[in-house]
PDB file of C-alpha atoms and ligand atoms in Angstrom:
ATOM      1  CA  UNK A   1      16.162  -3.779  -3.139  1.00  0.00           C
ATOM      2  CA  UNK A   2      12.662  -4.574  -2.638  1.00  0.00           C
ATOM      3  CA  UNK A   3      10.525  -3.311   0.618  1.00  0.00           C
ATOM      4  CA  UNK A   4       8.388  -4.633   2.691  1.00  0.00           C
ATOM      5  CA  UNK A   5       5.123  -3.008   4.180  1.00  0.00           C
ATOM      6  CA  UNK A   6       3.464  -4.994   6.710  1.00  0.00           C
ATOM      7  CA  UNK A   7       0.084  -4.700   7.156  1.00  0.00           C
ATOM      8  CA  UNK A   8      -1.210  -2.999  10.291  1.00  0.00           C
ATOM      9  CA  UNK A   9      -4.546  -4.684   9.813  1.00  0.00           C
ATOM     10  CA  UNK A  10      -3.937  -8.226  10.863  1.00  0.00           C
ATOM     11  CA  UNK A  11      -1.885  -7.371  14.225  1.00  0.00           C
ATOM     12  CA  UNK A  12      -3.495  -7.300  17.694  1.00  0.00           C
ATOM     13  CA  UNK A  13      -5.356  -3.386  17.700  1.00  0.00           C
ATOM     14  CA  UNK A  14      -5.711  -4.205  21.362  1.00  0.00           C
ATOM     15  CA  UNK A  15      -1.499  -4.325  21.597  1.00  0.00           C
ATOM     16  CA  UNK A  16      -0.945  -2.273  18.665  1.00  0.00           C
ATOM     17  CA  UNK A  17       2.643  -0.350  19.942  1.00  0.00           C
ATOM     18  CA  UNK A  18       4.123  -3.817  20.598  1.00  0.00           C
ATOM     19  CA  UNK A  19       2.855  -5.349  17.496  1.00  0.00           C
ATOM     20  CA  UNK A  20       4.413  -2.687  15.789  1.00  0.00           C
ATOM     21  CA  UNK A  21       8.087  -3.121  17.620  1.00  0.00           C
ATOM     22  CA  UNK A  22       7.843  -6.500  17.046  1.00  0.00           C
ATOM     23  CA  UNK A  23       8.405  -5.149  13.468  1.00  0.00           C
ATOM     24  CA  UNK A  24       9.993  -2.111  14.071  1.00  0.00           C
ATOM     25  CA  UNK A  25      13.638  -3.601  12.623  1.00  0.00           C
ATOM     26  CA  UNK A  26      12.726  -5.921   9.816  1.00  0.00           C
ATOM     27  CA  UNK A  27       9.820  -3.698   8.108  1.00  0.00           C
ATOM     28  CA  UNK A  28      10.864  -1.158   5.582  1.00  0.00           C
ATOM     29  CA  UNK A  29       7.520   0.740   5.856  1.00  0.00           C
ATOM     30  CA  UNK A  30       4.297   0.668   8.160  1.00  0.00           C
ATOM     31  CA  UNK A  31       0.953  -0.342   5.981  1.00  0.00           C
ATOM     32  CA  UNK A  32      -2.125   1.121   6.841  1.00  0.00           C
ATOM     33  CA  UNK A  33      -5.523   0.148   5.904  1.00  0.00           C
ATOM     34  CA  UNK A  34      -8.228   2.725   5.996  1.00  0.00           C
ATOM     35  CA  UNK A  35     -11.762   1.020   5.200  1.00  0.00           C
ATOM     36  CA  UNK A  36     -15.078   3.614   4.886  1.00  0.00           C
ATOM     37  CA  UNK A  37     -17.470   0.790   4.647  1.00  0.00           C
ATOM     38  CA  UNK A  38     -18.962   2.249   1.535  1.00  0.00           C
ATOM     39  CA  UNK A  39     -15.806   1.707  -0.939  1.00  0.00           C
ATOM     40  CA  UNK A  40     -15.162  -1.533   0.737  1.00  0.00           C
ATOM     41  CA  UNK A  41     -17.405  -3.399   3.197  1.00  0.00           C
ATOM     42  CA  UNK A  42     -15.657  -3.080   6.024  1.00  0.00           C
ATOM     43  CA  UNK A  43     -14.495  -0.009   8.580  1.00  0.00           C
ATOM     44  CA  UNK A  44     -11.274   0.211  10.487  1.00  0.00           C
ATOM     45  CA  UNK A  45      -9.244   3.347  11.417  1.00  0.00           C
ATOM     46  CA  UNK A  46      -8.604   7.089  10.790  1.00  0.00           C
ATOM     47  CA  UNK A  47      -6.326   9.622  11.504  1.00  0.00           C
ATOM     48  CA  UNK A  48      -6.122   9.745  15.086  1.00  0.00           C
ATOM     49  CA  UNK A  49      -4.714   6.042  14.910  1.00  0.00           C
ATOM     50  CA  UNK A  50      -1.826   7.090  12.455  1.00  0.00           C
ATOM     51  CA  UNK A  51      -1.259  10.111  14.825  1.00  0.00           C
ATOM     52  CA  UNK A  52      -0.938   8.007  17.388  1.00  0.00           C
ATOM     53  CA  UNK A  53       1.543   5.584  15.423  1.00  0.00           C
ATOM     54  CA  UNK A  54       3.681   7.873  14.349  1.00  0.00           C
ATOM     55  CA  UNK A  55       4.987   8.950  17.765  1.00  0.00           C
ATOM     56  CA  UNK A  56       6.545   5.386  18.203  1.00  0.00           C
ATOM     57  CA  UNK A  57       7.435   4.105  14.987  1.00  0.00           C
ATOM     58  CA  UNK A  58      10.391   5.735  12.724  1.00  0.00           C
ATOM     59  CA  UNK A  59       8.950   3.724   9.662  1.00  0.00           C
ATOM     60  CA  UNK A  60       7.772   5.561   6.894  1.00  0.00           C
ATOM     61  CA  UNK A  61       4.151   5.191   7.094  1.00  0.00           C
ATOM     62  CA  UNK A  62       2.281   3.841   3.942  1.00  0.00           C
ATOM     63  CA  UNK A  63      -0.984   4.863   4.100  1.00  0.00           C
ATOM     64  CA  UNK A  64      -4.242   3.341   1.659  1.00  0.00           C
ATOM     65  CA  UNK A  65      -7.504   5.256   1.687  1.00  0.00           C
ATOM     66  CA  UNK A  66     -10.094   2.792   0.730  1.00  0.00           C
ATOM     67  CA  UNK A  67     -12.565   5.454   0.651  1.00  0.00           C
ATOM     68  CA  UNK A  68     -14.773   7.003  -1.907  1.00  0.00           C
ATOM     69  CA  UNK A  69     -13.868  10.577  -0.198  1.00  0.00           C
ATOM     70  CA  UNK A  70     -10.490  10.928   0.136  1.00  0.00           C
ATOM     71  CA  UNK A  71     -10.017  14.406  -1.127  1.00  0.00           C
ATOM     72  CA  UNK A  72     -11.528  15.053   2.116  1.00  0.00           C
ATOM     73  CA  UNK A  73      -9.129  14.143   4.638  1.00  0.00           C
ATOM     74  CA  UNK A  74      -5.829  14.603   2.510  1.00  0.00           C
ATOM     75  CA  UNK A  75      -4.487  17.571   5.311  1.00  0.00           C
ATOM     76  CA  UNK A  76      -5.885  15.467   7.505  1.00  0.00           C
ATOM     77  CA  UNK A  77      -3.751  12.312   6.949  1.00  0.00           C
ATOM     78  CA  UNK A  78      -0.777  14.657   5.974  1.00  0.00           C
ATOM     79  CA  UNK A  79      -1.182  16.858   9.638  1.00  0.00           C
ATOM     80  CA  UNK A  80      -1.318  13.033  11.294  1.00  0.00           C
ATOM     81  CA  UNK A  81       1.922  11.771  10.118  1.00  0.00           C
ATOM     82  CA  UNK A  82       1.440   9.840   6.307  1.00  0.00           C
ATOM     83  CA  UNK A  83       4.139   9.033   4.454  1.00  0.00           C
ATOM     84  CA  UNK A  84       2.881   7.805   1.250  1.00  0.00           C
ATOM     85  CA  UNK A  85      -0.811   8.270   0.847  1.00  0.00           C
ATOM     86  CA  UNK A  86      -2.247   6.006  -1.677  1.00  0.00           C
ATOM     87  CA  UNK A  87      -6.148   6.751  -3.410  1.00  0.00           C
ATOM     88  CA  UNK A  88      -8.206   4.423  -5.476  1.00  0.00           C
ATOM     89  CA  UNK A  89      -8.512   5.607  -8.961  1.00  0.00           C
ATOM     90  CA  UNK A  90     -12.114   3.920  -9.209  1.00  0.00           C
ATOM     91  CA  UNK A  91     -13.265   6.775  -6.831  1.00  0.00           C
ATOM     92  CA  UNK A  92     -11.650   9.907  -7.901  1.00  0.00           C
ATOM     93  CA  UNK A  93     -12.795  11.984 -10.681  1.00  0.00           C
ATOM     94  CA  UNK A  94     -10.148  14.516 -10.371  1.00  0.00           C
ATOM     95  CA  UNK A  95      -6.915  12.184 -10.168  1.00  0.00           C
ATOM     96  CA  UNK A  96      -4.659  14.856 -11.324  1.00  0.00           C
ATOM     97  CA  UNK A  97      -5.819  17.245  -8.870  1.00  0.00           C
ATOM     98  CA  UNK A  98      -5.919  14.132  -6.135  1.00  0.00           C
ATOM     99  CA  UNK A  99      -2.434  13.409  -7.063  1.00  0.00           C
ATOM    100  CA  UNK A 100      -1.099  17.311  -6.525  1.00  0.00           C
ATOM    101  CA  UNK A 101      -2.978  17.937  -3.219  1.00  0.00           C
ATOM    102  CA  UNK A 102      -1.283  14.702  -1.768  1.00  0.00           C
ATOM    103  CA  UNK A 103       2.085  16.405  -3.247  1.00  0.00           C
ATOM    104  CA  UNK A 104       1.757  19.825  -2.220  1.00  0.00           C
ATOM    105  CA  UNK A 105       0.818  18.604   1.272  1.00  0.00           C
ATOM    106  CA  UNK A 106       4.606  16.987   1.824  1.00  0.00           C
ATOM    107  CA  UNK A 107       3.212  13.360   1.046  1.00  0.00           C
ATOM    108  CA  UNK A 108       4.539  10.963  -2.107  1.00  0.00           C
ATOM    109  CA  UNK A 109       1.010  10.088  -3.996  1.00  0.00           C
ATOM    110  CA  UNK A 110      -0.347   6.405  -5.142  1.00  0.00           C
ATOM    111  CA  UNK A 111      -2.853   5.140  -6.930  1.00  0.00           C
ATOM    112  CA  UNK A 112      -4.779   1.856  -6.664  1.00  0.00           C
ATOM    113  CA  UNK A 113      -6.336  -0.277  -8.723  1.00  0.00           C
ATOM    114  CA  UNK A 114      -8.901  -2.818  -7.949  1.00  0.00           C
ATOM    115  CA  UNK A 115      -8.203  -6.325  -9.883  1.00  0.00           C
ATOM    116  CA  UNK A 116     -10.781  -6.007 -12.322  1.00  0.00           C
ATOM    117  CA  UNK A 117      -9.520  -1.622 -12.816  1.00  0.00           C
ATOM    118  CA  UNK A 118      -7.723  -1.560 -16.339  1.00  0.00           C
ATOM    119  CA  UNK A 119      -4.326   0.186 -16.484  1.00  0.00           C
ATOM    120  CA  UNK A 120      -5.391   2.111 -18.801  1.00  0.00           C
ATOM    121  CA  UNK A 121      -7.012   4.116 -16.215  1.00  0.00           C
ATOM    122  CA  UNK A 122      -3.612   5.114 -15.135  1.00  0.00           C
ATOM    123  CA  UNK A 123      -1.647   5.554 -17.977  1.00  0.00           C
ATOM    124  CA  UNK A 124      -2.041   9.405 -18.244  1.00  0.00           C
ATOM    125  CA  UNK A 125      -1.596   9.702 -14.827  1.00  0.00           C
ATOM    126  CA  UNK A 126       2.193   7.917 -14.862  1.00  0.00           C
ATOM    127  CA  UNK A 127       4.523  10.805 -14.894  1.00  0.00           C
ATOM    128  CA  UNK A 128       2.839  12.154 -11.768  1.00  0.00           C
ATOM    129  CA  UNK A 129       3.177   9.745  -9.147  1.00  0.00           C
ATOM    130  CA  UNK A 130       5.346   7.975  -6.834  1.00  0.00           C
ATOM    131  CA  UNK A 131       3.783   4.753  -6.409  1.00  0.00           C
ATOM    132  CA  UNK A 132       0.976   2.447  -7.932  1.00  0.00           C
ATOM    133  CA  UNK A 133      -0.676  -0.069  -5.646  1.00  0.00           C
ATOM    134  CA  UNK A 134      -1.983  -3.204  -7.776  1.00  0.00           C
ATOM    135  CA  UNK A 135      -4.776  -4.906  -5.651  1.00  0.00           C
ATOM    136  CA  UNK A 136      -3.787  -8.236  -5.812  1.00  0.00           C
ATOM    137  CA  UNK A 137      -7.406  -9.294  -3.503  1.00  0.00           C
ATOM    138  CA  UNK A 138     -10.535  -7.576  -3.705  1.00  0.00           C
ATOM    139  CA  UNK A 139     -10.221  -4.815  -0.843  1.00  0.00           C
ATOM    140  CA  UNK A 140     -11.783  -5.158   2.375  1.00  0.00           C
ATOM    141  CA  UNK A 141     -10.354  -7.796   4.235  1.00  0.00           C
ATOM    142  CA  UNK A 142      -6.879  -9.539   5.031  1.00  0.00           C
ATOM    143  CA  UNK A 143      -6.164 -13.149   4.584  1.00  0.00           C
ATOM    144  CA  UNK A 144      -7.692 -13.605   0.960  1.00  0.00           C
ATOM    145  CA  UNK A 145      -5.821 -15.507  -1.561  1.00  0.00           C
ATOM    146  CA  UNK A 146      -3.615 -13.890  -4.408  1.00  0.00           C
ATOM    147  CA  UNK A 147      -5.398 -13.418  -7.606  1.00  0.00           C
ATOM    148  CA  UNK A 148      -3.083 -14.932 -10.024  1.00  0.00           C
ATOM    149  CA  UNK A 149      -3.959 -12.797 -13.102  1.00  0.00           C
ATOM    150  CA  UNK A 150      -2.513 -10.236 -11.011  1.00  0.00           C
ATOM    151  CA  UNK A 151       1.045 -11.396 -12.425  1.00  0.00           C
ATOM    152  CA  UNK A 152       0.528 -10.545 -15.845  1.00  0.00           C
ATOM    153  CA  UNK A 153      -1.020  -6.993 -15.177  1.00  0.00           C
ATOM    154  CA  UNK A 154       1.667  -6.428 -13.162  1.00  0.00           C
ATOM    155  CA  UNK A 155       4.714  -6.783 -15.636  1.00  0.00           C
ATOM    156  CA  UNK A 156       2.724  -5.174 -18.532  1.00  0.00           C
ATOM    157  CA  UNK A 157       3.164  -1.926 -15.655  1.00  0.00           C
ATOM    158  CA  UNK A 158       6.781  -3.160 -15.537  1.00  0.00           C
ATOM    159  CA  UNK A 159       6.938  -3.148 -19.275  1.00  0.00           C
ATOM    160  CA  UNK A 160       5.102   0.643 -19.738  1.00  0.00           C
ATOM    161  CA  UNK A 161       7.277   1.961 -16.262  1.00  0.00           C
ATOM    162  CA  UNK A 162      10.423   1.051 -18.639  1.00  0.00           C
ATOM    163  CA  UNK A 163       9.042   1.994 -21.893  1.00  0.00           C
ATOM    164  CA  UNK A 164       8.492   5.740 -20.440  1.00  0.00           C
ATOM    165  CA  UNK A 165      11.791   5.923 -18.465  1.00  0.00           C
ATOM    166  CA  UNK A 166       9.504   6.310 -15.117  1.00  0.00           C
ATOM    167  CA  UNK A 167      10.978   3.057 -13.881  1.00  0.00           C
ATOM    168  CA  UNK A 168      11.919   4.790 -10.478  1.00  0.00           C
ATOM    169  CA  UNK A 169       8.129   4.250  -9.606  1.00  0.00           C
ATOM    170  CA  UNK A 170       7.588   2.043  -6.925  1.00  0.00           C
ATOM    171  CA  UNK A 171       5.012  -0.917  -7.846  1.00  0.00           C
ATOM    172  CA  UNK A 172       3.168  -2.402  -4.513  1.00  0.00           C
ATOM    173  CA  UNK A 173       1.585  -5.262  -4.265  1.00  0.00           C
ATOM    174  CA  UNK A 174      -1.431  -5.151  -1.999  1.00  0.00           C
ATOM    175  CA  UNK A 175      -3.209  -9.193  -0.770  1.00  0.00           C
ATOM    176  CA  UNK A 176      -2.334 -12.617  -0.136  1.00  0.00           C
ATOM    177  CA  UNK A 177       1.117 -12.278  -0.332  1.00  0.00           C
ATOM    178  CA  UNK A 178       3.485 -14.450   1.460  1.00  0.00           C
ATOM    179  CA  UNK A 179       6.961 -15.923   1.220  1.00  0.00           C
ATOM    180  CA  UNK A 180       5.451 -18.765  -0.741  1.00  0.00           C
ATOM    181  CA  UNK A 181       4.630 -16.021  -3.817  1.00  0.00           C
ATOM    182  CA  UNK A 182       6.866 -13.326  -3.392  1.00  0.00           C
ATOM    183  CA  UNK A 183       9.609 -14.429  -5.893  1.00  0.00           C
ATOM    184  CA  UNK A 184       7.310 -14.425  -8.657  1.00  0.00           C
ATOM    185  CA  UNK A 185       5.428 -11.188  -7.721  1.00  0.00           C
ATOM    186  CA  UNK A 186       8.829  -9.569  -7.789  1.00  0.00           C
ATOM    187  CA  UNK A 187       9.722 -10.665 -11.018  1.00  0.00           C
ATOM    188  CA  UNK A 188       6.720  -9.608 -12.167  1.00  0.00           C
ATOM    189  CA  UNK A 189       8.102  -6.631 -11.525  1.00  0.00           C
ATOM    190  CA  UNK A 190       7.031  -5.573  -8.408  1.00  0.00           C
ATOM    191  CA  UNK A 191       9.218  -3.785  -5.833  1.00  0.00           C
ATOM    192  CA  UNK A 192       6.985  -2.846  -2.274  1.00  0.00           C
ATOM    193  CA  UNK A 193       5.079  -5.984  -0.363  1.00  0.00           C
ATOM    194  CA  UNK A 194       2.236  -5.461   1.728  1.00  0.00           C
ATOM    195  CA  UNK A 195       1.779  -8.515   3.847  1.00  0.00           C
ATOM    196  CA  UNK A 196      -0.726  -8.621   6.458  1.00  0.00           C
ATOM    197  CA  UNK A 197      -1.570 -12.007   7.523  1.00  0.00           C
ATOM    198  CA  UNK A 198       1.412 -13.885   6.540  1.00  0.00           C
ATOM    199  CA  UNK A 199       4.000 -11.728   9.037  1.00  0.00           C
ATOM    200  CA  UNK A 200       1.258 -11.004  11.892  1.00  0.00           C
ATOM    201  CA  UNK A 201      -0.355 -14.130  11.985  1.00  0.00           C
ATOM    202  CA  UNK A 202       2.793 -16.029  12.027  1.00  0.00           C
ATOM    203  CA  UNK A 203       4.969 -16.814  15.571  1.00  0.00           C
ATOM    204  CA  UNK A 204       7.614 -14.794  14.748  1.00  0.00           C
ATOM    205  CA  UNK A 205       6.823 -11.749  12.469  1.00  0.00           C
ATOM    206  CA  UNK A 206       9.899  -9.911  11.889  1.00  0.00           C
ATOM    207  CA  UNK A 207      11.338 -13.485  11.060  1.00  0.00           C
ATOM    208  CA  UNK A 208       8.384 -13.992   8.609  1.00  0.00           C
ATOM    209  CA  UNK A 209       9.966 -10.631   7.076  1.00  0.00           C
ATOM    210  CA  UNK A 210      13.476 -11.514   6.578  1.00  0.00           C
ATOM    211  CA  UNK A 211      12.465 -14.897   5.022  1.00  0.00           C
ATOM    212  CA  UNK A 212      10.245 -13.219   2.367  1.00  0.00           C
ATOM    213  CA  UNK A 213      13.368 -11.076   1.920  1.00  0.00           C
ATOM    214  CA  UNK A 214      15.534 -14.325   1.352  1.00  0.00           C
ATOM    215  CA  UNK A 215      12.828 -15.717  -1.057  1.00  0.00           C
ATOM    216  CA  UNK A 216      13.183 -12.730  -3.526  1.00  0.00           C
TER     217      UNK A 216
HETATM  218  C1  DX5 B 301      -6.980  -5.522   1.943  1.00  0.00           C
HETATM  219  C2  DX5 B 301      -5.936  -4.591   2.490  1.00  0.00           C
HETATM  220  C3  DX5 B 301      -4.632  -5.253   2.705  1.00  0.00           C
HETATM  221  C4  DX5 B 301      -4.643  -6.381   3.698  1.00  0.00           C
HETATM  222  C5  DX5 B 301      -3.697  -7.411   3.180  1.00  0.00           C
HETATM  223  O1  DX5 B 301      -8.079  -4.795   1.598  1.00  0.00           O
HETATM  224  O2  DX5 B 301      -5.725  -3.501   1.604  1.00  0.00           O
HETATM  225  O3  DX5 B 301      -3.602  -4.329   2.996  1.00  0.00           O
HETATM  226  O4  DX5 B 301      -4.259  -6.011   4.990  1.00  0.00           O
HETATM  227  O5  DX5 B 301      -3.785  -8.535   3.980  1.00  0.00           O
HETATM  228  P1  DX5 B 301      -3.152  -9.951   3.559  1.00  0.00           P
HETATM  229  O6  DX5 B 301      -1.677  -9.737   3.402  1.00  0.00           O
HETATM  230  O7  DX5 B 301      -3.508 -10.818   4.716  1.00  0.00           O
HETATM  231  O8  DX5 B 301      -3.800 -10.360   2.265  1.00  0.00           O
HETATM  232 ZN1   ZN B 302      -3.871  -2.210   1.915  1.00  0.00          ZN
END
């Protein structure tokens, strides 16, 4: 059963607790975008938001650091509610350590990978995760378009996940993503959808969930 993770960044921050009821039923998981504007060239929120969240929302929330710190605030986002916490691997030269501080704090651990980060950068890394996060945009803003060479990196992490019997490893899917593409992406071998624009910027967003649902 795949999941979907709407993303937090393309709602109304102005109306944020209904946007997020609007979704409340139809989401599996909260997305959460967390911009430095050094990593990415944009800025958006911190832990006080996700704080804030997490006293009305009972989804899990999916939180991505798109920050070239993040070993800094990991008891930070795990005091403020985070589910999942998700680091880039293009920014941390201690992954394994990363990885086991997210762990030890209560949290399940991803890592992301830019489009143009190898997976070879996270083979060793495999056995120690819950979750890799394949870019499928350049981070740093919603409502790009899909990279399409995305689909082929994204079963050859299918392929290895099987290969090394770590196929209980989520694989989300992270940009332009919309009920138009999500059949293939989940063939591909993908199994948790971030969409930001395509279920807030539609009229009715929990519908906009259920019909990507239908589409897989
Ligand atoms: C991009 C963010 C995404 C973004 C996706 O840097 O990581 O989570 O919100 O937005 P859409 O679905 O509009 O591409
Ligand atoms: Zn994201």
């Amino acid at each position: 059963m795949i999941k979907i993770s709407p993303s937090i960044l393309s709602a109304d921050f102005a109306r944020l607790r209904d946007e997020i009821q609007r979704i409340e039923h139809a989401a599996d998981w909260l997305h959460v975008d967390v911009m430095d504007g050094h990593f990415v060239p944009n800025l958006t929120i911190g832990p006080p938001v996700v704080r804030a969240i997490k006293k009305y929302t009972n989804l899990p929330l999916d939180v991505h650091l798109m920050m070239t710190n993040p070993d800094d605030f990991i008891p930070l986002f795990a005091d403020s509610g985070a589910n999942y916490l998700t680091v880039h691997v293009e920014v941390c030269h201690h992954l394994h350590r990363t990885v086991n501080e997210i762990k030890k704090r209560g949290m399940k651990a991803g890592v992301s990978l830019n489009p143009a980060t190898s997976l070879s950068l996270v083979e060793e890394i495999l056995g120690d995760v819950d979750m890799i996060l394949i870019m499928t945009v350049n981070p740093g803003f919603g409502g790009q378009k899909f990279i399409p060479a995305s689909l082929p990196k994204i079963r050859r992490l299918r392929q290895q996940l099987e290969d090394r019997q770590l196929a209980h490893i989520e694989i989300e899917v992270d940009g332009g993503i919309s009920a138009a593409n999500i059949r293939e992406v989940a063939e591909a071998g993908a199994t948790v959808f971030v969409a930001g624009s395509a279920v807030f910027d539609s009229p009715d967003p929990a519908e906009t969930i259920r019909q990507m649902k239908i589409a897989v």
